[in-house]
PDB file of C-alpha atoms in Angstrom:
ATOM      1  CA  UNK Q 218      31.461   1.605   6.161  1.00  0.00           C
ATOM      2  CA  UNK Q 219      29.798  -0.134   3.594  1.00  0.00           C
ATOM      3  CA  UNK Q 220      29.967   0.796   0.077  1.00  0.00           C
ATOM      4  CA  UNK Q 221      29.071  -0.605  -3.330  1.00  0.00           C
ATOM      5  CA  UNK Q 222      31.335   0.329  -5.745  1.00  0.00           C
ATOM      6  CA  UNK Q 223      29.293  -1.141  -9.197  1.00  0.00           C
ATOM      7  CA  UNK Q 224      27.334  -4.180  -9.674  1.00  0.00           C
ATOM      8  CA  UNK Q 225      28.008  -5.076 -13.233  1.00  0.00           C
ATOM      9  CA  UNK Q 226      24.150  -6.556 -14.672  1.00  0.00           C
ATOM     10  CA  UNK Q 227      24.278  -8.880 -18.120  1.00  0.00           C
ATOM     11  CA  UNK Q 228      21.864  -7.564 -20.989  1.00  0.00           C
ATOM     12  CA  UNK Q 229      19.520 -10.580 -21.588  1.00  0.00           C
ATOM     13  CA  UNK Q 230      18.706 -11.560 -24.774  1.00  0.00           C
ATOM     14  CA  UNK Q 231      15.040 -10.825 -24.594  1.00  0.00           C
ATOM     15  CA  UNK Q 232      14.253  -7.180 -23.883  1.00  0.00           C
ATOM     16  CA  UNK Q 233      10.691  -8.066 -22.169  1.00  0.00           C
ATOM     17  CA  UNK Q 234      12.456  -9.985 -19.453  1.00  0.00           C
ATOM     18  CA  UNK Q 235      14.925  -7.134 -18.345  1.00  0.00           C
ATOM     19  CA  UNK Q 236      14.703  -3.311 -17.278  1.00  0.00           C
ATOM     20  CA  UNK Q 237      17.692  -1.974 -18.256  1.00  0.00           C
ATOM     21  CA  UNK Q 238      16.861   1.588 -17.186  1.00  0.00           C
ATOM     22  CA  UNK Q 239      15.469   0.355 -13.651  1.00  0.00           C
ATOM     23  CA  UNK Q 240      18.319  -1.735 -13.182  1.00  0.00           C
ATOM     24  CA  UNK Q 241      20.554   1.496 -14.048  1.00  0.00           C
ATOM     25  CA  UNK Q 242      18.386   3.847 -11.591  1.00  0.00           C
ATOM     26  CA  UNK Q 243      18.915   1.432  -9.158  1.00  0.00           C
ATOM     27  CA  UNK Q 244      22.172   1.507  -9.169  1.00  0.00           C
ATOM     28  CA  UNK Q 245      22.678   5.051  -9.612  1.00  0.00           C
ATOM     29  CA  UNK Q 246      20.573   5.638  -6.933  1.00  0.00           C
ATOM     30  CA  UNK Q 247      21.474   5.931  -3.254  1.00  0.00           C
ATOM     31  CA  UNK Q 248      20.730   7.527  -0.383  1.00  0.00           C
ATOM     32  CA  UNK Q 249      23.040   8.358   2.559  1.00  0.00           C
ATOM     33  CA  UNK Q 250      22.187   8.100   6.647  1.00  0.00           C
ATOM     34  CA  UNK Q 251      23.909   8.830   9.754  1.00  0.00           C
ATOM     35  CA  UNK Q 252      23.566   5.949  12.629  1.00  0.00           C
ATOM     36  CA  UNK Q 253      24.928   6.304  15.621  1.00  0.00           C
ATOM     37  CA  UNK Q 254      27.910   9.064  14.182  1.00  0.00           C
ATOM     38  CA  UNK Q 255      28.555   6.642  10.911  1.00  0.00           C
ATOM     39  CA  UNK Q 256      27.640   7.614   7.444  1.00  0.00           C
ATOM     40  CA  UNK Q 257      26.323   4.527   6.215  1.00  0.00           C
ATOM     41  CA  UNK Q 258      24.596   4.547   2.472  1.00  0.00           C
ATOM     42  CA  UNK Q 259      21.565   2.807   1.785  1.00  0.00           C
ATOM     43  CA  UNK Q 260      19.854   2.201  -1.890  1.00  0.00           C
ATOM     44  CA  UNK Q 261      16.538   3.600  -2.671  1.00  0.00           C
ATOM     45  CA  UNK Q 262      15.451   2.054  -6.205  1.00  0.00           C
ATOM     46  CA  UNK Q 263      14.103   4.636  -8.390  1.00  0.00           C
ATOM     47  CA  UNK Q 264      11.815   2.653 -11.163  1.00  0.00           C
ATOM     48  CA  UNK Q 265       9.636   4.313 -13.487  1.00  0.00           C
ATOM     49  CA  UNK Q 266       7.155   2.128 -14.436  1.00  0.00           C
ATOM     50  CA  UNK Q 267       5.908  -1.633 -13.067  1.00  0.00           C
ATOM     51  CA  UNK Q 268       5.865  -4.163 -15.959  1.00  0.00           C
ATOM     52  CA  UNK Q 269       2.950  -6.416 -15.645  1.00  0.00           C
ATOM     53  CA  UNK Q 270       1.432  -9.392 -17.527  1.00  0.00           C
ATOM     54  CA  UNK Q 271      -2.412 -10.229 -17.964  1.00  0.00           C
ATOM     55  CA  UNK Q 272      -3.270 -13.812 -16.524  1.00  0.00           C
ATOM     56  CA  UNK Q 273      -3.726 -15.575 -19.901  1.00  0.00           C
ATOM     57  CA  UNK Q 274      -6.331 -18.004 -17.601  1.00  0.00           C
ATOM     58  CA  UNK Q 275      -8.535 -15.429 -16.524  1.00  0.00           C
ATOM     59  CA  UNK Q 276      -8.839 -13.988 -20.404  1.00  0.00           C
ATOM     60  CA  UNK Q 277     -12.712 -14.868 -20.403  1.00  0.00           C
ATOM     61  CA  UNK Q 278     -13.773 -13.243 -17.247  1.00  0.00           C
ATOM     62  CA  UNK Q 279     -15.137  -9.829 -18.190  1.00  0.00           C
ATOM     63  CA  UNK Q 280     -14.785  -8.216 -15.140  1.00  0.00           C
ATOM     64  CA  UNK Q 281     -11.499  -9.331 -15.089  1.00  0.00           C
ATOM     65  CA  UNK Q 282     -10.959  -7.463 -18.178  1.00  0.00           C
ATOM     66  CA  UNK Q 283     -12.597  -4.286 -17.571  1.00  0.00           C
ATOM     67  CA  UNK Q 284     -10.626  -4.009 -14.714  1.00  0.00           C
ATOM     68  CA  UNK Q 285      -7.563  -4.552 -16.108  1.00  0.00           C
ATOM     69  CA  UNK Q 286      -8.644  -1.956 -18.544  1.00  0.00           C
ATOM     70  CA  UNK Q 287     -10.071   0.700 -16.446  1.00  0.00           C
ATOM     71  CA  UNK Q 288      -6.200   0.184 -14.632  1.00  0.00           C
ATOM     72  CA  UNK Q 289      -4.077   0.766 -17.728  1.00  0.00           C
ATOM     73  CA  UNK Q 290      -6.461   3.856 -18.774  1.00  0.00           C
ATOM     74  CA  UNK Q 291      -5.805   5.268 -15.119  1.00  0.00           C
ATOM     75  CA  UNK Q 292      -2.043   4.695 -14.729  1.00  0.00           C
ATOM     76  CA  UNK Q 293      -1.374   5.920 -18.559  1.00  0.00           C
ATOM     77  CA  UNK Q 294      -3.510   9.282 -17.532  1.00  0.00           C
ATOM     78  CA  UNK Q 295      -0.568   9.988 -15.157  1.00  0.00           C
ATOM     79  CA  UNK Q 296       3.426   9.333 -15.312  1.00  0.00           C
ATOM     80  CA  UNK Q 297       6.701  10.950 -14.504  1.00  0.00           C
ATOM     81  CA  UNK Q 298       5.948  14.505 -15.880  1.00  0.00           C
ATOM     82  CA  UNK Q 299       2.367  14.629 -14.129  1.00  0.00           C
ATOM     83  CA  UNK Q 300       4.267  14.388 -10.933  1.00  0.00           C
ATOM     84  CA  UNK Q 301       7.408  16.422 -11.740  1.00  0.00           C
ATOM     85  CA  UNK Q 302       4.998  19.647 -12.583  1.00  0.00           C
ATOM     86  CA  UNK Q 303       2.550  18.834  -9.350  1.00  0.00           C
ATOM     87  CA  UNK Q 304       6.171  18.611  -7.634  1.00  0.00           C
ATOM     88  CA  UNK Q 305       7.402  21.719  -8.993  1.00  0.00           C
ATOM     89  CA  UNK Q 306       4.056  23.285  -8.090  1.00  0.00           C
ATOM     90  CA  UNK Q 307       3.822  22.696  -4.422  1.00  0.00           C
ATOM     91  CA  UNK Q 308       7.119  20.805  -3.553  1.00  0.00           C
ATOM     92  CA  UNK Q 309       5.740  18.104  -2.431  1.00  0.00           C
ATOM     93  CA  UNK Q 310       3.452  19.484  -0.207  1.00  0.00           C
ATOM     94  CA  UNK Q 311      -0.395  17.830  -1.810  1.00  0.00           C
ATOM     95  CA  UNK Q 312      -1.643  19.055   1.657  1.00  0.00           C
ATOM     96  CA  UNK Q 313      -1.186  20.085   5.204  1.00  0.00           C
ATOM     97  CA  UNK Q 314      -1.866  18.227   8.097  1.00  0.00           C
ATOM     98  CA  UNK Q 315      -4.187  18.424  10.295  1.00  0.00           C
ATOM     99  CA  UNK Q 316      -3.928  19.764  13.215  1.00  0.00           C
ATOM    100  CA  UNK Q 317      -5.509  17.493  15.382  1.00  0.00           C
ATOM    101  CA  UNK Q 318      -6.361  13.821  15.831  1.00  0.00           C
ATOM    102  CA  UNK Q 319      -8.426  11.851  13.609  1.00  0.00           C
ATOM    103  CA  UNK Q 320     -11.094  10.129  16.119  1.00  0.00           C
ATOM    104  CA  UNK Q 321     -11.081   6.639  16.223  1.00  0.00           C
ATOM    105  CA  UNK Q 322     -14.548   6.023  15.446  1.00  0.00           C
ATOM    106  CA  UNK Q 323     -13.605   7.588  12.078  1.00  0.00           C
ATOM    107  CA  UNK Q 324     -10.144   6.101  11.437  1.00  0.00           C
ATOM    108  CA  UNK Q 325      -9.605   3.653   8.463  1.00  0.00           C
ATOM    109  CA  UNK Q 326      -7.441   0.420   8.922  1.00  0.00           C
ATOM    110  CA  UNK Q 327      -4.261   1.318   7.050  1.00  0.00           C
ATOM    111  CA  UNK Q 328      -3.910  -1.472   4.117  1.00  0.00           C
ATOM    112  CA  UNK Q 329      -1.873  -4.647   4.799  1.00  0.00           C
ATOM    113  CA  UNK Q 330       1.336  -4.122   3.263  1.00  0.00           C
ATOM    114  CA  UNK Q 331       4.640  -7.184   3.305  1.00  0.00           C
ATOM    115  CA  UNK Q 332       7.723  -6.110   3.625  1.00  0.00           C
ATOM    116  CA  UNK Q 333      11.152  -7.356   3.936  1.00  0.00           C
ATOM    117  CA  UNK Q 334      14.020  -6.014   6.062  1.00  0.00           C
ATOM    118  CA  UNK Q 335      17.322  -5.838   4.567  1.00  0.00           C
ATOM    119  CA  UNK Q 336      18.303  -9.513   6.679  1.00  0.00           C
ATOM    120  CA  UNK Q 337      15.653 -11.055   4.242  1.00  0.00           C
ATOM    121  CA  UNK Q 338      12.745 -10.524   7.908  1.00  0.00           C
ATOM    122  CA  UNK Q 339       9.600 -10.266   6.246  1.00  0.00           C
ATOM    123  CA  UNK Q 340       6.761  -7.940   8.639  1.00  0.00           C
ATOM    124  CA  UNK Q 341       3.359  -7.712   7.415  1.00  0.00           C
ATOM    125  CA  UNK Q 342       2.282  -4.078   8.165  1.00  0.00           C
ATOM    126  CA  UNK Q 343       0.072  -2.443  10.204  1.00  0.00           C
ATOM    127  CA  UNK Q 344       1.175  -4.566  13.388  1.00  0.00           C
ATOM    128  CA  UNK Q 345      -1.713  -4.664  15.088  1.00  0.00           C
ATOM    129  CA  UNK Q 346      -2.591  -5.654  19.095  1.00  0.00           C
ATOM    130  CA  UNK Q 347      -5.857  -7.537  17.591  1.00  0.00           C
ATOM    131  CA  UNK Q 348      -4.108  -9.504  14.707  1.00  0.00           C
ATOM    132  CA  UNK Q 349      -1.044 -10.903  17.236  1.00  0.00           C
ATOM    133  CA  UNK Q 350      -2.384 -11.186  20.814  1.00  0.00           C
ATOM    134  CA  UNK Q 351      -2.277 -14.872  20.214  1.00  0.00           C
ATOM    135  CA  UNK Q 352       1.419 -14.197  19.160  1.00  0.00           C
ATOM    136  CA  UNK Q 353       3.753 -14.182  22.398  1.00  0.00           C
ATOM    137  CA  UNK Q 354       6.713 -14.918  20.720  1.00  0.00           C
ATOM    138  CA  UNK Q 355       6.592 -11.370  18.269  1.00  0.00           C
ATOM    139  CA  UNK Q 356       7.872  -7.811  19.349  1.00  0.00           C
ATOM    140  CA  UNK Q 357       5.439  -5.759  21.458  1.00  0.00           C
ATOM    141  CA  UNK Q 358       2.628  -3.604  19.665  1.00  0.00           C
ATOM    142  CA  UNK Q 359       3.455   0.251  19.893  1.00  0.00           C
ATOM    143  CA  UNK Q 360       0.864   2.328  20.829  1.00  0.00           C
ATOM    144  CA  UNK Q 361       2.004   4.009  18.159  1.00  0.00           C
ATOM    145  CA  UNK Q 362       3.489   3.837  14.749  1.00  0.00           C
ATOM    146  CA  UNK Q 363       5.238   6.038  12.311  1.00  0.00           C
ATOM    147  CA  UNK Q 364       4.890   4.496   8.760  1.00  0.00           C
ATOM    148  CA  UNK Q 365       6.924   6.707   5.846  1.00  0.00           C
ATOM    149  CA  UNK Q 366       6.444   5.685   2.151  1.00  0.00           C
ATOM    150  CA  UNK Q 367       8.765   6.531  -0.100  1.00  0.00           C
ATOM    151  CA  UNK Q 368       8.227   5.457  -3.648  1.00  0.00           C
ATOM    152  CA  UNK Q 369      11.590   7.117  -5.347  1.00  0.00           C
ATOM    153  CA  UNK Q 370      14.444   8.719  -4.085  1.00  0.00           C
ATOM    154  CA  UNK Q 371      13.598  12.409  -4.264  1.00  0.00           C
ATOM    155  CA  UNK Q 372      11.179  11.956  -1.272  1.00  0.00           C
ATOM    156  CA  UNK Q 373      14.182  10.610   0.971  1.00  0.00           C
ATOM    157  CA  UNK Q 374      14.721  14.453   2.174  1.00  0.00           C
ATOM    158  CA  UNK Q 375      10.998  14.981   2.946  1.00  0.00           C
ATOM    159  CA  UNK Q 376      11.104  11.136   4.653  1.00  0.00           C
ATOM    160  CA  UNK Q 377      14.015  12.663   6.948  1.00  0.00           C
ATOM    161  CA  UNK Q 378      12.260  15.698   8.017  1.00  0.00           C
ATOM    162  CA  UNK Q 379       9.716  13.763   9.372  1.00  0.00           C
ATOM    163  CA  UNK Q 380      11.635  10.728  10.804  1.00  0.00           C
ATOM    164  CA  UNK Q 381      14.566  12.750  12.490  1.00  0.00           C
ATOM    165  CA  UNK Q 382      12.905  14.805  14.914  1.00  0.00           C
ATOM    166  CA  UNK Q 383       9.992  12.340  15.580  1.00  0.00           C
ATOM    167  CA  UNK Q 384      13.673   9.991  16.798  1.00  0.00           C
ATOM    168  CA  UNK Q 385      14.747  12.745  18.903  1.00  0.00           C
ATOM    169  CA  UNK Q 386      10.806  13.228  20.303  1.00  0.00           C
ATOM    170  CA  UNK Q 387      10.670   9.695  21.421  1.00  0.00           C
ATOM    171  CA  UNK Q 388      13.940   8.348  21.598  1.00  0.00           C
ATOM    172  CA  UNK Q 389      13.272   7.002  25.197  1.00  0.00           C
ATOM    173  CA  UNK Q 390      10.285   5.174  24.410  1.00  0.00           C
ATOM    174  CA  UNK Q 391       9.816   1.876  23.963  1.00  0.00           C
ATOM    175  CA  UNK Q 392       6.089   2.160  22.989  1.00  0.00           C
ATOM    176  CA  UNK Q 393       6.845   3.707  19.321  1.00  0.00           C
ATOM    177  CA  UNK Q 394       8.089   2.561  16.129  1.00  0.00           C
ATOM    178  CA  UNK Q 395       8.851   3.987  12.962  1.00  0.00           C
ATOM    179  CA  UNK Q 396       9.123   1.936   9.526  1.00  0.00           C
ATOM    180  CA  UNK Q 397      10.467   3.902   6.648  1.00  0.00           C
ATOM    181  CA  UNK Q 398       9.366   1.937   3.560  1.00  0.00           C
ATOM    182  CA  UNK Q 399      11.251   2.091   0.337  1.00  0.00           C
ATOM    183  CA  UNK Q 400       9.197   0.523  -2.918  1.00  0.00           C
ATOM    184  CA  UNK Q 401      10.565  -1.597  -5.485  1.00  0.00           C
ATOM    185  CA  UNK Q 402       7.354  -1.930  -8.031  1.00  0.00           C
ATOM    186  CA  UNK Q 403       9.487  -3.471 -10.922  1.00  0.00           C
ATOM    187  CA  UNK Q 404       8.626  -6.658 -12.020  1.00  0.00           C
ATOM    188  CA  UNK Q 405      12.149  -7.839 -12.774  1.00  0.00           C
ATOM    189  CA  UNK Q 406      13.418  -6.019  -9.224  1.00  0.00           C
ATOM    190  CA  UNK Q 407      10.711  -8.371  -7.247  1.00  0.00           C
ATOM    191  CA  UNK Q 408      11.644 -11.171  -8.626  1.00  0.00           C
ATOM    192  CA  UNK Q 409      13.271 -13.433  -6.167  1.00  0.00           C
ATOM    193  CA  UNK Q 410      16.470 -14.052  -6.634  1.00  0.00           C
ATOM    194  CA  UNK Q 411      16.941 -10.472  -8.089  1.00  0.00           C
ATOM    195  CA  UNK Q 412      15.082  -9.520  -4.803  1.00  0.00           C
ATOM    196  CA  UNK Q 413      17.446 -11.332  -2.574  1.00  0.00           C
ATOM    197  CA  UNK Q 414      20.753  -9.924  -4.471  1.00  0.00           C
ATOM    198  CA  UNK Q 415      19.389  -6.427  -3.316  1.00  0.00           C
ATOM    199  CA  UNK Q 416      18.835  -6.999  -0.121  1.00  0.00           C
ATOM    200  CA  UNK Q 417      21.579  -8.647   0.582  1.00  0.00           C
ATOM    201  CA  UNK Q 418      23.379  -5.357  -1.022  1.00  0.00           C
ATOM    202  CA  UNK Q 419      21.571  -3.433   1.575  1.00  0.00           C
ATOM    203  CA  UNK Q 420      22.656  -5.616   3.954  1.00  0.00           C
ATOM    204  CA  UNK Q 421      24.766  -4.013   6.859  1.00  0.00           C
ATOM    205  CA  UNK Q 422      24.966  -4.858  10.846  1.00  0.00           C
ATOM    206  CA  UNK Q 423      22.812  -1.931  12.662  1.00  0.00           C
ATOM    207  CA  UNK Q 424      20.630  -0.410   9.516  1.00  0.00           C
ATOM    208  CA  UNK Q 425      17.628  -2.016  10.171  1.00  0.00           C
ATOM    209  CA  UNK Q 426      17.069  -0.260  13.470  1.00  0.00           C
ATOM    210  CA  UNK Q 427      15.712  -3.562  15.078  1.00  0.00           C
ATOM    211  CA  UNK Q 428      17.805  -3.095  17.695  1.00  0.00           C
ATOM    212  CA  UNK Q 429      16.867   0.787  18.467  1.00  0.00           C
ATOM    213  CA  UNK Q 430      14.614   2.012  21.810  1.00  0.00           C
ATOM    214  CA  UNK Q 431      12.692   3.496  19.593  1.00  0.00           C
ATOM    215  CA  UNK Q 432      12.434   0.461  17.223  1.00  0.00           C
ATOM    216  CA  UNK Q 433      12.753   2.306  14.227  1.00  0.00           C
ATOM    217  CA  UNK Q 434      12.723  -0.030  11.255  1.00  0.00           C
ATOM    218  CA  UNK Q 435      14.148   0.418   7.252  1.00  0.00           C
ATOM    219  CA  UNK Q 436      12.236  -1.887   5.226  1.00  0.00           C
ATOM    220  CA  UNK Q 437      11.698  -2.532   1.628  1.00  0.00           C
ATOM    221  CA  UNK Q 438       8.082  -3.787  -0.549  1.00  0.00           C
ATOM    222  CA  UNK Q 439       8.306  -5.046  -3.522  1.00  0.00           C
ATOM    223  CA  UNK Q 440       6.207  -6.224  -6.310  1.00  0.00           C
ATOM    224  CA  UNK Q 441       3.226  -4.203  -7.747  1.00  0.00           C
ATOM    225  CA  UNK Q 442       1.727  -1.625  -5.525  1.00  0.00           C
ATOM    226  CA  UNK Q 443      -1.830  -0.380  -7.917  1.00  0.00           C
ATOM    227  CA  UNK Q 444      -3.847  -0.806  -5.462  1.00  0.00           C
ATOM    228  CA  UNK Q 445      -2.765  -0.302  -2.126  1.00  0.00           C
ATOM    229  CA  UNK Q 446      -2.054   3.543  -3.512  1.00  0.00           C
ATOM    230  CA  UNK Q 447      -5.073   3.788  -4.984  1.00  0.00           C
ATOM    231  CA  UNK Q 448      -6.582   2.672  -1.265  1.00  0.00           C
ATOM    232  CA  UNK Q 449      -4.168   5.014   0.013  1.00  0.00           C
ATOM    233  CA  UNK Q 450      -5.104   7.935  -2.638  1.00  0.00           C
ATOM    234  CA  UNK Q 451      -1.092   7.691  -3.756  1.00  0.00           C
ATOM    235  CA  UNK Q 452      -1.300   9.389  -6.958  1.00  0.00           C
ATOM    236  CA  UNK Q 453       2.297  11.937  -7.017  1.00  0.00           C
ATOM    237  CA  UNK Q 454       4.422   9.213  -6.716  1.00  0.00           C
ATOM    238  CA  UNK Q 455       7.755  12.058  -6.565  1.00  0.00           C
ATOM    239  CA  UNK Q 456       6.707  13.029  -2.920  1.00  0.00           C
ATOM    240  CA  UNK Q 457       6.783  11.551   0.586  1.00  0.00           C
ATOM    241  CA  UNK Q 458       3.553   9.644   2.619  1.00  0.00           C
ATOM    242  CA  UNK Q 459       3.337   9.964   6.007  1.00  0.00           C
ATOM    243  CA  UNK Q 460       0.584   8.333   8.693  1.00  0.00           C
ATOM    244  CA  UNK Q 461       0.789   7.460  11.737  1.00  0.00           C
ATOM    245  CA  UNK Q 462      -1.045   4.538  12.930  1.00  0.00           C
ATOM    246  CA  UNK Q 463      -2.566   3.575  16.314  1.00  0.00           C
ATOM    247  CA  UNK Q 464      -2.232   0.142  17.882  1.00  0.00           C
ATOM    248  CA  UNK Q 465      -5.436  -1.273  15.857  1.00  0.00           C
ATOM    249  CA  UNK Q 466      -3.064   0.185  12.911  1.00  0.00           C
ATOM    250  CA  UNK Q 467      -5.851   2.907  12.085  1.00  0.00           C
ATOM    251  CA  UNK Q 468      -4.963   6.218  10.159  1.00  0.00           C
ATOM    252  CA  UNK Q 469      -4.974   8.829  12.944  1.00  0.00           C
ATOM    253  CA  UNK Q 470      -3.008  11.586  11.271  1.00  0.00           C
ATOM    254  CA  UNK Q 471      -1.293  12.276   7.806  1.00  0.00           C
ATOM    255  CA  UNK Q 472       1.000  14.232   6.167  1.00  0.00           C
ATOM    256  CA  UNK Q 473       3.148  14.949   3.154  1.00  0.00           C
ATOM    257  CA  UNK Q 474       5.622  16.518   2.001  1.00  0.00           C
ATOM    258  CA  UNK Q 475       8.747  18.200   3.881  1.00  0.00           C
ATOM    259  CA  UNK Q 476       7.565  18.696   7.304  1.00  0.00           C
ATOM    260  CA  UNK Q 477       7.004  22.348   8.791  1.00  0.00           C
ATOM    261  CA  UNK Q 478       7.398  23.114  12.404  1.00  0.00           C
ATOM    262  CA  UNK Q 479       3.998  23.407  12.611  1.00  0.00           C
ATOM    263  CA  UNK Q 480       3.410  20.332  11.640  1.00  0.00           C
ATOM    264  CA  UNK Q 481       5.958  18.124  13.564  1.00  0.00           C
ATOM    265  CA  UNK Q 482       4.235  20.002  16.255  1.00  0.00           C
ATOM    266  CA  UNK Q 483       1.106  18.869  15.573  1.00  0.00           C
ATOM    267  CA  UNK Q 484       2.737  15.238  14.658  1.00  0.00           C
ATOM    268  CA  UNK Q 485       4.249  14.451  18.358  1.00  0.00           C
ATOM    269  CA  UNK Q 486       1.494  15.737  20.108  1.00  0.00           C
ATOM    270  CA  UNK Q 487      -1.135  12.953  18.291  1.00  0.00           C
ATOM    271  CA  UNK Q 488       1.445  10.757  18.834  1.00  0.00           C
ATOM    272  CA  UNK Q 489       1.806  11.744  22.491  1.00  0.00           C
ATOM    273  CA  UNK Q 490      -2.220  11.139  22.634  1.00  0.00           C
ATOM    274  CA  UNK Q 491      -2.096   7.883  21.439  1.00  0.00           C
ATOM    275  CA  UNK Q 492       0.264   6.702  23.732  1.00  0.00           C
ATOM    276  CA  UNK Q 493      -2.138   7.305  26.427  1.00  0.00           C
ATOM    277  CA  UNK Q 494      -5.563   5.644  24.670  1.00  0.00           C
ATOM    278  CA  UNK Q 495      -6.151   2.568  26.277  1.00  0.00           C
TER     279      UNK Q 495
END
């Protein structure tokens, strides 16, 4: 079993270029996982906030600017204790799902999204039949896809409700995948030989799931993350994100939260629907 004991991380002289409380929620920040009867332990990073830089050349460009302004007046609106009361409002739970489908015809393409598995792999998500029919040589499209989005590691538990019994649902199929992303939005964290260090840390024979029927997949996104949560309406960043995606990687159901019965319910059988679309 593979455990990290400490990773010891020098102060650098220059405050700017290193996150001394990231680095420390990093590390003290874990989450654990049973695979295949072994408890294994993974890392979730749990960052606060996403350092970021204007581009000195693009200084003159107004719209540049504005944008960059209307961005910092939007994130400062909303931090940590925002979400902590929303969380200890509704526990997570912004919404309940639907019970049925979303129809194709009014589906939206979930964003692109890169990520890395913890072998260094990167996957460029949604996975779509469209974008890689020209592509023999990648892994079969799923007919369906179970994408979880976990931004710290208080959502892990809510992640696992979800993911568990939608495994034990599907195990047998081949035609399914779930991807479990953890985010890493610090700038120092992204940076890549920082990013390599950590996932080699996470690095462990089996964790990945690549191997799985069900291809279930742990992967990890880093860098800055604005705007594909604002495309995504991410705003509590404390909770869990779950869609599931067809093969043309379109939104066709959503939840949050810890899952209800109800809900996983509701969950396999759009799943179970998608499978058969042609």
């Amino acid at each position: 079993m593979f455990r990290l004991k400490r990773l010891m991380v020098l102060r650098h002289p220059n405050p700017m270029a290193f996150e001394a409380s990231t680095v420390a929620n990093f590390i003290g920040t874990s989450r654990r996982r049973r695979h295949e009867g072994e408890e294994e332990m993974l890392f979730l990073p749990s960052q606060r906030t996403t350092y970021r830089f204007l581009d000195i050349f693009r200084m003159g460009d107004k719209a540049y600017i504005e944008k960059e302004r209307a961005r910092l007046s939007d994130e400062m609106s909303r931090g940590y204790f925002a979400d902590m009361s929303d969380l200890k409002k509704h526990g997570g739970k912004i919404a309940m799902a639907s019970n049925t489908i979303i129809p194709a015809m009014e589906a939206v393409k979930f964003p692109s999204l890169e990520v890395n598995y913890s072998d260094g792999t990167c996957l460029n998500l949604p996975a779509t039949s469209q974008e890689n029919a020209d592509k023999p040589d990648k892994m079969a499209i799923p007919g369906a896809s179970l994408v979880c989005l976990s931004f710290r590691a208080s959502s892990q538990g809510m992640i696992d409700s979800w993911s568990v019994p939608f495994v034990d649902a599907f195990s047998a199929s081949k035609n399914v995948r779930i991807f479990e992303v953890s985010f890493i939005e610090s700038w120092f964290l992204s940076l890549n030989p920082i990013k390599w260090l950590l996932l080699r840390i996470m690095r462990k024979s089996k964790t990945d799931g690549k191997n799985d029927v069900l291809q279930r997949q742990l992967v990890y996104s880093f860098g800055d993350k604005y705007y594909f949560r604002k495309e995504l309406k991410i705003l509590n960043l404390l909770t869990g994100y779950i869609f599931l995606l067809d093969r043309f990687g379109r939104i066709r159901w959503q939840g949050f939260g810890l899952a209800t019965e109800e809900e996983l319910k509701s969950l396999v059988s759009c799943a179970s629907l998608l499978l058969k679309e042609k």
